[in-house]
Amino acid sequence: MSELANTRPSPSPNTGPDRGQLAQLFRQFIDPDFVIEDPETQKPYECDGLSMYCEMPLLVVLPETVEQVQQVMKICHQHQVPVVARGAGTGLCAGAMPNRQGVLLSLAKFKRILEIDPLGRTARVQPGVRNLAISEAAARHGLYYGPDPSSQIACTIGGNVAENSGGVHCLKYGLTVHNVLKVELITVEGERLTIGSGGLDSPGMDLLALLNGSEGLLGVVTEVTVKLLPIPEKARVVMAAFDSVQAAGDAVGGIIAEGIIPAGLEMMDSHAIRAAEDFARAGYPKDAQALLLCEVDGTCEEVQEHIERVEQLFHRFGATSIRTSQSEAERALLWKGRKSAFPAVGRISPDYYCMDGTIPRGQLAHVLTEMQKMSEHYGLRVANVFHAGDGNLHPLILFDANVPGEFEKTEAFGAKILELCVQVGGCITGEHGVGIEKIRQMPVQFNPEELAQFHRIKAAFDPAGTLNPGKGVPTLRQCQEYRSIEPPSAEHPAPSSCGGSHV
Amino acid sequence: MSDLTRQLQQQVLSARSEGRQLNIVGGGSKAFMGRQSSGDLLDVGQHRGVVSYQPVELVVTARAGTPIGEIEALLEEQGQMLAFEPPRFSDQSTLGGTLACNLSGPGRPWQGSMRDHLLGIRLINGRGEALRFGGQVMKNVAGYDVSRLMAGAMGTLGVITEVSLKVLPRPACQVTLVESMGLDEALRVSNERAATPKPISAVCWWQGKLHTRLAGARSSVESTVQQWGGEPYSEADEFWRQLRDQQLEFFAGDTPLWRFSVSPTAPQPALDGEWLVDWGGAQRWLRAAGDIERYEPVAKEMGGSVTLFKGGDRSGEVFHSQPHALQTLQQRLKRGFDPDSLFNPGRLYSWM
């Protein structure tokens, strides 16, 4: 127990410079307008995409050179001031929520695409470059960047690395970790490191994989080199409606068994279908219980061949209606409903809360049935969109934040969903990250020894624990607090020894 | 076919309490890789067997000592495969060893590597704790990616006991085209082709010939063959297998074998020796006496690194040197997993 405590000390109370003194230090090398002290200007930085979690930082700084970032890190390191790095703030786990005693380090000014190598099929970009901007810049060479999170218009590549972001095309094209070749990292001490190379692998431990998804706890990324892929000759999407979730789930299994890896394979349940159709007018059948969107891409011949097989297969699995895109416009329309599912659900409820569990595909019907029971238990509606290809479930819990206690109830419901995901062999987060939001569920997925191992990894990079403190991995103390708040029930036992002295 | 996790844990704990170091061995087929290491044998080879295989989930989980051949035979029955084409340097090549060495075959640039297909692991760390990271689902971003950290660590962080991998359907059709051309032209042609949306799955140049493998839907492969021209190679399967397992004549003999992992577009350097270029230019093999100090700047200029893969002096460094800061980080990580330095001392670097 003592060892664990030592590997992750909380940053000591600020005995160093106060807000004004720190701002003075930064203004010596950063444009004074971008060292932000006043609450009004700081306000936009108080949260990320998960606005239920807010905090005001000590200071916001927006450096514009790597040297300035290094200098910020050195000063913060010297005075043991926490640092929280931030891209576009589109994250959904409060991973970029500021620290009250710390510096919020915005990388928003790092917006340049430094180099595109069309022959080598790579792009070297600054971390504040938007995900979609990479594909837009690469398009004239017939190339694009694979991972496409639904926030891709706004989210930045630096944030994508921090969260190991996915998207609707992961099953075929992978996550961020599969598409990043090299990063430049500023360590907590302010040292500049290059991790990865121009080759496909590097000798030694795979630090590049470790950084992807590390949620800003190990360092600050100041440059990213990504792999670019040739834009497929053709892409078409088949929409199929089913009268039960089970039938749609079986059809998903059928496609995989057929030996086809779709570029995208998405499912929506009846709540999501109706909301999306009312919002986007994509032509979804509103009486369907489940809807599948299956996109196939590749050469023209391959798409033709696979589309026919997918259509036949959906018929065989009892689809009540099938529609295949005949043009790019129609493909875009069919996707529009799915891509606007979140805002669409936002229209049928004052608020919604998006969860992010993963499950083995075969467990889908069971999980949805259980979720329906929970929905009745908590008296809260839930709509489901599902990256069916890779088992990533996004239940959207509908609630009203103005009703006292309803958000707390929503959080409790969400926690139960994540626990269910772990029970059936899945995990608590597929692509949104842990941040602060899911830190309570970490002990459901990991035992104390595993959590301790995470802390030792953290300590190798950040011994004093000043990088994004309190996020990602719960401390021993947090584990104990969660345990005292929520006594284990027979149905959902708490991890047996969370908080036990095992080390 | 048994679970020996507890016995392995016991062996680790005994070694720890007795101050002994351990040399982790699966099938022993990759004993030639890495630096000479010392330590008592820790045999993982008997900890074997497929734990679960769900074709529809595209996931296989097996104990670390399971031979690669056994897993592939099982997948083949369902028309699936390990898309990273793990090399088998002998029949005994195991899953755990393949992960520790991060070995992938000819299809790697297009289908991904061992580490790319990795979903989760079980591991015994230097405290003798049996830990589980990742899982059996395609996506999992809870906690750090400990699983992939093992890829290429040469067993220095712990004993890998179980591995879950993504599997993929076998392509419906494969055709290999062979064209005569010099290496410079081959690099240009293969990079240009790789930037087009055609179903390429492997590209290798050797002895004045460029071998290009196409894989996917039949219609797609056939139309590409028509567009590019060239004769389909009748002994292609054997060629790719021998390349994967290093059984081509190029790999025979005792001359040191060097591996350059570099940018696929890097111009070919003027170094003496015979070359075989795989991965469309990203993995270049050299047979030459040479020494690592001389090759490192060359590999760096080519955007990557060099390894003395086989033969030569294995008491010196065999992997490309690391900048001081990265060396320090990896030493700290090592201590975090293996505080008493039990596992594979010096196998990766003299300082590890």
GROMACS .gro file of C-alpha atoms in nm, chain A residues 155-484:
model
  330
  155CYS     CA    1  -1.128   1.738  -3.300
  156THR     CA    2  -0.751   1.764  -3.329
  157ILE     CA    3  -0.493   1.500  -3.404
  158GLY     CA    4  -0.316   1.568  -3.074
  159GLY     CA    5  -0.636   1.486  -2.890
  160ASN     CA    6  -0.685   1.180  -3.111
  161VAL     CA    7  -0.343   1.050  -3.002
  162ALA     CA    8  -0.424   1.121  -2.638
  163GLU     CA    9  -0.749   0.925  -2.658
  164ASN     CA   10  -0.656   0.669  -2.926
  165SER     CA   11  -0.967   0.780  -3.110
  166GLY     CA   12  -1.165   0.550  -3.334
  167GLY     CA   13  -1.460   0.624  -3.561
  168VAL     CA   14  -1.697   0.434  -3.784
  169HIS     CA   15  -1.424   0.276  -3.999
  170CYS     CA   16  -1.211   0.114  -3.723
  171LEU     CA   17  -1.283  -0.248  -3.797
  172LYS     CA   18  -1.114  -0.224  -4.136
  173TYR     CA   19  -0.876   0.070  -4.094
  174GLY     CA   20  -0.787   0.064  -3.727
  175LEU     CA   21  -0.769   0.315  -3.445
  176THR     CA   22  -0.529   0.606  -3.404
  177VAL     CA   23  -0.261   0.370  -3.267
  178HIS     CA   24  -0.261   0.182  -3.599
  179ASN     CA   25  -0.222   0.497  -3.803
  180VAL     CA   26   0.044   0.700  -3.620
  181LEU     CA   27   0.406   0.644  -3.719
  182LYS     CA   28   0.589   0.897  -3.506
  183VAL     CA   29   0.528   1.164  -3.243
  184GLU     CA   30   0.733   1.437  -3.090
  185LEU     CA   31   0.679   1.445  -2.716
  186ILE     CA   32   0.765   1.705  -2.455
  187THR     CA   33   0.826   1.532  -2.125
  188VAL     CA   34   0.714   1.664  -1.790
  189GLU     CA   35   1.069   1.796  -1.745
  190GLY     CA   36   1.045   1.987  -2.074
  191GLU     CA   37   1.270   1.756  -2.271
  192ARG     CA   38   1.192   1.699  -2.640
  193LEU     CA   39   1.177   1.336  -2.756
  194THR     CA   40   1.104   1.166  -3.086
  195ILE     CA   41   0.916   0.838  -3.054
  196GLY     CA   42   0.866   0.619  -3.358
  197SER     CA   43   1.038   0.664  -3.692
  198GLY     CA   44   0.995   0.679  -4.068
  199GLY     CA   45   0.997   0.299  -4.066
  200LEU     CA   46   0.711   0.075  -3.959
  201ASP     CA   47   0.865  -0.017  -3.624
  202SER     CA   48   1.140   0.090  -3.388
  203PRO     CA   49   1.371  -0.111  -3.164
  204GLY     CA   50   1.295  -0.152  -2.796
  205MET     CA   51   0.970  -0.115  -2.609
  206ASP     CA   52   0.674   0.015  -2.806
  207LEU     CA   53   0.651   0.357  -2.642
  208LEU     CA   54   0.448   0.485  -2.935
  209ALA     CA   55   0.168   0.241  -2.851
  210LEU     CA   56   0.192   0.342  -2.487
  211LEU     CA   57   0.143   0.710  -2.572
  212ASN     CA   58  -0.165   0.649  -2.785
  213GLY     CA   59  -0.456   0.661  -2.546
  214SER     CA   60  -0.248   0.784  -2.251
  215GLU     CA   61  -0.485   1.080  -2.197
  216GLY     CA   62  -0.216   1.342  -2.148
  217LEU     CA   63  -0.076   1.164  -1.844
  218LEU     CA   64   0.266   1.085  -1.990
  219GLY     CA   65   0.371   1.391  -2.186
  220VAL     CA   66   0.262   1.663  -2.428
  221VAL     CA   67   0.257   1.578  -2.798
  222THR     CA   68   0.386   1.860  -3.019
  223GLU     CA   69   0.408   1.687  -3.358
  224VAL     CA   70   0.246   1.381  -3.514
  225THR     CA   71   0.335   1.184  -3.828
  226VAL     CA   72   0.044   0.980  -3.956
  227LYS     CA   73   0.001   0.719  -4.222
  228LEU     CA   74  -0.215   0.811  -4.521
  229LEU     CA   75  -0.420   0.561  -4.719
  230PRO     CA   76  -0.524   0.564  -5.084
  231ILE     CA   77  -0.885   0.683  -5.120
  232PRO     CA   78  -1.085   0.376  -5.224
  233GLU     CA   79  -1.212   0.378  -5.583
  234LYS     CA   80  -1.564   0.324  -5.463
  235ALA     CA   81  -1.774   0.312  -5.148
  236ARG     CA   82  -2.140   0.216  -5.117
  237VAL     CA   83  -2.367   0.167  -4.822
  238VAL     CA   84  -2.654  -0.075  -4.768
  239MET     CA   85  -2.926   0.018  -4.520
  240ALA     CA   86  -3.129  -0.268  -4.379
  241ALA     CA   87  -3.418  -0.254  -4.134
  242PHE     CA   88  -3.507  -0.537  -3.896
  243ASP     CA   89  -3.799  -0.604  -3.668
  244SER     CA   90  -3.579  -0.708  -3.378
  245VAL     CA   91  -3.238  -0.621  -3.241
  246GLN     CA   92  -3.161  -0.992  -3.225
  247ALA     CA   93  -3.220  -1.032  -3.599
  248ALA     CA   94  -2.997  -0.735  -3.677
  249GLY     CA   95  -2.728  -0.870  -3.445
  250ASP     CA   96  -2.743  -1.206  -3.618
  251ALA     CA   97  -2.706  -1.035  -3.954
  252VAL     CA   98  -2.390  -0.864  -3.832
  253GLY     CA   99  -2.248  -1.203  -3.737
  254GLY     CA  100  -2.356  -1.331  -4.078
  255ILE     CA  101  -2.153  -1.068  -4.261
  256ILE     CA  102  -1.839  -1.150  -4.065
  257ALA     CA  103  -1.895  -1.522  -4.121
  258GLU     CA  104  -1.931  -1.448  -4.492
  259GLY     CA  105  -1.569  -1.331  -4.491
  260ILE     CA  106  -1.648  -0.967  -4.559
  261ILE     CA  107  -1.486  -0.692  -4.354
  262PRO     CA  108  -1.708  -0.389  -4.409
  263ALA     CA  109  -1.553  -0.042  -4.404
  264GLY     CA  110  -1.825   0.056  -4.159
  265LEU     CA  111  -2.100  -0.140  -3.986
  266GLU     CA  112  -2.336   0.061  -3.766
  267MET     CA  113  -2.652  -0.028  -3.580
  268MET     CA  114  -2.922   0.191  -3.427
  269ASP     CA  115  -3.215   0.093  -3.208
  270SER     CA  116  -3.572   0.218  -3.246
  271HIS     CA  117  -3.527   0.530  -3.028
  272ALA     CA  118  -3.220   0.633  -3.222
  273ILE     CA  119  -3.381   0.554  -3.560
  274ARG     CA  120  -3.683   0.773  -3.491
  275ALA     CA  121  -3.480   1.060  -3.352
  276ALA     CA  122  -3.231   1.047  -3.640
  277GLU     CA  123  -3.503   1.028  -3.904
  278ASP     CA  124  -3.696   1.322  -3.759
  279PHE     CA  125  -3.375   1.521  -3.756
  280ALA     CA  126  -3.203   1.422  -4.081
  281ARG     CA  127  -3.482   1.289  -4.310
  282ALA     CA  128  -3.250   1.019  -4.434
  283GLY     CA  129  -3.535   0.787  -4.526
  284TYR     CA  130  -3.497   0.548  -4.233
  285PRO     CA  131  -3.809   0.333  -4.171
  286LYS     CA  132  -3.940   0.470  -3.844
  287ASP     CA  133  -4.123   0.153  -3.748
  288ALA     CA  134  -3.804  -0.058  -3.752
  289GLN     CA  135  -3.671  -0.202  -3.427
  290ALA     CA  136  -3.314  -0.199  -3.552
  291LEU     CA  137  -3.132  -0.050  -3.846
  292LEU     CA  138  -2.800  -0.154  -3.995
  293LEU     CA  139  -2.577   0.057  -4.216
  294CYS     CA  140  -2.313  -0.151  -4.388
  295GLU     CA  141  -2.054   0.030  -4.597
  296VAL     CA  142  -1.831  -0.158  -4.836
  297ASP     CA  143  -1.532   0.006  -5.004
  298GLY     CA  144  -1.249  -0.098  -5.234
  299THR     CA  145  -1.204  -0.133  -5.607
  300CYS     CA  146  -1.517  -0.090  -5.818
  301GLU     CA  147  -1.530  -0.463  -5.889
  302GLU     CA  148  -1.487  -0.562  -5.526
  303VAL     CA  149  -1.760  -0.324  -5.409
  304GLN     CA  150  -2.000  -0.455  -5.670
  305GLU     CA  151  -1.930  -0.815  -5.566
  306HIS     CA  152  -1.957  -0.751  -5.193
  307ILE     CA  153  -2.265  -0.529  -5.210
  308GLU     CA  154  -2.457  -0.803  -5.384
  309ARG     CA  155  -2.353  -1.054  -5.119
  310VAL     CA  156  -2.444  -0.817  -4.835
  311GLU     CA  157  -2.789  -0.753  -4.984
  312GLN     CA  158  -2.855  -1.125  -5.022
  313LEU     CA  159  -2.737  -1.189  -4.673
  314PHE     CA  160  -2.962  -0.922  -4.522
  315HIS     CA  161  -3.259  -1.077  -4.704
  316ARG     CA  162  -3.163  -1.415  -4.567
  317PHE     CA  163  -3.150  -1.277  -4.213
  318GLY     CA  164  -3.500  -1.137  -4.244
  319ALA     CA  165  -3.448  -0.768  -4.321
  320THR     CA  166  -3.783  -0.595  -4.354
  321SER     CA  167  -3.647  -0.341  -4.599
  322ILE     CA  168  -3.317  -0.285  -4.777
  323ARG     CA  169  -3.186   0.017  -4.959
  324THR     CA  170  -2.847   0.050  -5.128
  325SER     CA  171  -2.689   0.385  -5.215
  326GLN     CA  172  -2.690   0.447  -5.590
  327SER     CA  173  -2.490   0.768  -5.576
  328GLU     CA  174  -2.248   0.957  -5.354
  329ALA     CA  175  -2.532   1.190  -5.257
  330GLU     CA  176  -2.746   0.900  -5.145
  331ARG     CA  177  -2.457   0.746  -4.953
  332ALA     CA  178  -2.403   1.077  -4.774
  333LEU     CA  179  -2.773   1.100  -4.693
  334LEU     CA  180  -2.789   0.750  -4.546
  335TRP     CA  181  -2.489   0.831  -4.329
  336LYS     CA  182  -2.627   1.171  -4.232
  337GLY     CA  183  -2.886   1.014  -4.007
  338ARG     CA  184  -2.629   0.807  -3.822
  339LYS     CA  185  -2.376   1.087  -3.798
  340SER     CA  186  -2.635   1.324  -3.655
  341ALA     CA  187  -2.774   1.068  -3.412
  342PHE     CA  188  -2.632   1.248  -3.109
  343PRO     CA  189  -2.772   1.595  -3.186
  344ALA     CA  190  -3.092   1.426  -3.301
  345VAL     CA  191  -3.134   1.261  -2.964
  346GLY     CA  192  -3.054   1.601  -2.814
  347ARG     CA  193  -3.380   1.726  -2.967
  348ILE     CA  194  -3.603   1.466  -2.806
  349SER     CA  195  -3.467   1.523  -2.456
  350PRO     CA  196  -3.341   1.827  -2.266
  351ASP     CA  197  -3.011   1.649  -2.203
  352TYR     CA  198  -2.845   1.322  -2.291
  353TYR     CA  199  -2.547   1.136  -2.157
  354CYS     CA  200  -2.335   0.930  -2.397
  355MET     CA  201  -2.174   0.608  -2.274
  356ASP     CA  202  -1.894   0.419  -2.448
  357GLY     CA  203  -1.869   0.052  -2.350
  358THR     CA  204  -1.748  -0.231  -2.568
  359ILE     CA  205  -1.888  -0.583  -2.575
  360PRO     CA  206  -1.835  -0.900  -2.774
  361ARG     CA  207  -2.080  -0.865  -3.064
  362GLY     CA  208  -2.258  -1.188  -2.971
  363GLN     CA  209  -2.366  -1.033  -2.640
  364LEU     CA  210  -2.554  -0.745  -2.802
  365ALA     CA  211  -2.909  -0.875  -2.762
  366HIS     CA  212  -2.844  -0.973  -2.400
  367VAL     CA  213  -2.689  -0.636  -2.317
  368LEU     CA  214  -2.973  -0.442  -2.479
  369THR     CA  215  -3.232  -0.649  -2.294
  370GLU     CA  216  -3.059  -0.589  -1.962
  371MET     CA  217  -3.025  -0.223  -2.044
  372GLN     CA  218  -3.398  -0.200  -2.106
  373LYS     CA  219  -3.459  -0.343  -1.759
  374MET     CA  220  -3.226  -0.085  -1.608
  375SER     CA  221  -3.398   0.186  -1.808
  376GLU     CA  222  -3.727   0.090  -1.645
  377HIS     CA  223  -3.563   0.065  -1.304
  378TYR     CA  224  -3.418   0.415  -1.325
  379GLY     CA  225  -3.713   0.560  -1.511
  380LEU     CA  226  -3.485   0.703  -1.778
  381ARG     CA  227  -3.506   0.641  -2.152
  382VAL     CA  228  -3.203   0.515  -2.340
  383ALA     CA  229  -3.129   0.525  -2.715
  384ASN     CA  230  -2.855   0.308  -2.862
  385VAL     CA  231  -2.613   0.357  -3.144
  386PHE     CA  232  -2.363   0.083  -3.190
  387HIS     CA  233  -2.040   0.047  -3.389
  388ALA     CA  234  -2.154  -0.309  -3.455
  389GLY     CA  235  -1.844  -0.404  -3.651
  390ASP     CA  236  -1.615  -0.359  -3.354
  391GLY     CA  237  -1.853  -0.407  -3.063
  392ASN     CA  238  -1.849  -0.047  -2.942
  393LEU     CA  239  -2.180   0.054  -2.785
  394HIS     CA  240  -2.292   0.414  -2.735
  395PRO     CA  241  -2.603   0.415  -2.515
  396LEU     CA  242  -2.747   0.766  -2.489
  397ILE     CA  243  -2.928   0.812  -2.162
  398LEU     CA  244  -3.197   1.080  -2.186
  399PHE     CA  245  -3.246   1.304  -1.885
  400ASP     CA  246  -3.329   1.654  -1.770
  401ALA     CA  247  -3.054   1.830  -1.578
  402ASN     CA  248  -3.309   2.075  -1.438
  403VAL     CA  249  -3.484   1.799  -1.247
  404PRO     CA  250  -3.303   1.774  -0.913
  405GLY     CA  251  -3.122   1.441  -0.875
  406GLU     CA  252  -3.177   1.331  -1.231
  407PHE     CA  253  -2.815   1.369  -1.341
  408GLU     CA  254  -2.700   1.167  -1.040
  409LYS     CA  255  -2.950   0.897  -1.137
  410THR     CA  256  -2.823   0.911  -1.494
  411GLU     CA  257  -2.465   0.865  -1.380
  412ALA     CA  258  -2.563   0.568  -1.168
  413PHE     CA  259  -2.745   0.414  -1.466
  414GLY     CA  260  -2.441   0.475  -1.687
  415ALA     CA  261  -2.212   0.312  -1.432
  416LYS     CA  262  -2.433   0.003  -1.429
  417ILE     CA  263  -2.417  -0.018  -1.807
  418LEU     CA  264  -2.037  -0.010  -1.801
  419GLU     CA  265  -2.025  -0.275  -1.531
  420LEU     CA  266  -2.251  -0.490  -1.747
  421CYS     CA  267  -2.012  -0.447  -2.040
  422VAL     CA  268  -1.723  -0.573  -1.828
  423GLN     CA  269  -1.934  -0.865  -1.701
  424VAL     CA  270  -2.000  -0.992  -2.053
  425GLY     CA  271  -1.632  -0.972  -2.146
  426GLY     CA  272  -1.607  -0.616  -2.273
  427CYS     CA  273  -1.461  -0.298  -2.133
  428ILE     CA  274  -1.566   0.038  -1.993
  429THR     CA  275  -1.446   0.252  -2.280
  430GLY     CA  276  -1.386   0.177  -2.645
  431GLU     CA  277  -1.283   0.517  -2.772
  432HIS     CA  278  -1.382   0.805  -2.543
  433GLY     CA  279  -1.126   0.744  -2.271
  434VAL     CA  280  -1.148   0.731  -1.894
  435GLY     CA  281  -1.067   1.088  -1.794
  436ILE     CA  282  -1.254   1.171  -1.478
  437GLU     CA  283  -1.585   1.038  -1.599
  438LYS     CA  284  -1.510   0.666  -1.589
  439ILE     CA  285  -1.245   0.663  -1.321
  440ARG     CA  286  -1.492   0.504  -1.081
  441GLN     CA  287  -1.539   0.211  -1.316
  442MET     CA  288  -1.167   0.140  -1.359
  443PRO     CA  289  -1.162  -0.090  -1.054
  444VAL     CA  290  -1.443  -0.290  -1.216
  445GLN     CA  291  -1.220  -0.372  -1.511
  446PHE     CA  292  -0.882  -0.385  -1.336
  447ASN     CA  293  -0.773  -0.534  -1.006
  448PRO     CA  294  -0.549  -0.346  -0.759
  449GLU     CA  295  -0.230  -0.508  -0.892
  450GLU     CA  296  -0.316  -0.399  -1.244
  451LEU     CA  297  -0.397  -0.047  -1.133
  452ALA     CA  298  -0.068  -0.039  -0.943
  453GLN     CA  299   0.112  -0.141  -1.261
  454PHE     CA  300  -0.051   0.153  -1.440
  455HIS     CA  301   0.076   0.385  -1.168
  456ARG     CA  302   0.428   0.254  -1.213
  457ILE     CA  303   0.407   0.328  -1.585
  458LYS     CA  304   0.290   0.677  -1.503
  459ALA     CA  305   0.575   0.718  -1.255
  460ALA     CA  306   0.833   0.625  -1.521
  461PHE     CA  307   0.725   0.930  -1.722
  462ASP     CA  308   0.598   1.163  -1.450
  463PRO     CA  309   0.729   1.073  -1.105
  464ALA     CA  310   0.566   1.369  -0.929
  465GLY     CA  311   0.230   1.314  -1.097
  466THR     CA  312   0.180   1.668  -1.228
  467LEU     CA  313   0.060   1.576  -1.577
  468ASN     CA  314  -0.321   1.575  -1.590
  469PRO     CA  315  -0.348   1.467  -1.226
  470GLY     CA  316  -0.653   1.279  -1.106
  471LYS     CA  317  -0.745   1.144  -1.450
  472GLY     CA  318  -0.727   0.806  -1.618
  473VAL     CA  319  -0.625   0.577  -1.335
  474PRO     CA  320  -0.779   0.595  -0.987
  475THR     CA  321  -0.549   0.631  -0.691
  476LEU     CA  322  -0.575   0.396  -0.402
  477ARG     CA  323  -0.750   0.667  -0.203
  478GLN     CA  324  -1.011   0.717  -0.476
  479CYS     CA  325  -1.078   0.342  -0.483
  480GLN     CA  326  -1.150   0.350  -0.112
  481GLU     CA  327  -1.378   0.650  -0.149
  482TYR     CA  328  -1.582   0.484  -0.424
  483ARG     CA  329  -1.615   0.179  -0.214
  484SER     CA  330  -1.750   0.371   0.084
   0.00000   0.00000   0.00000
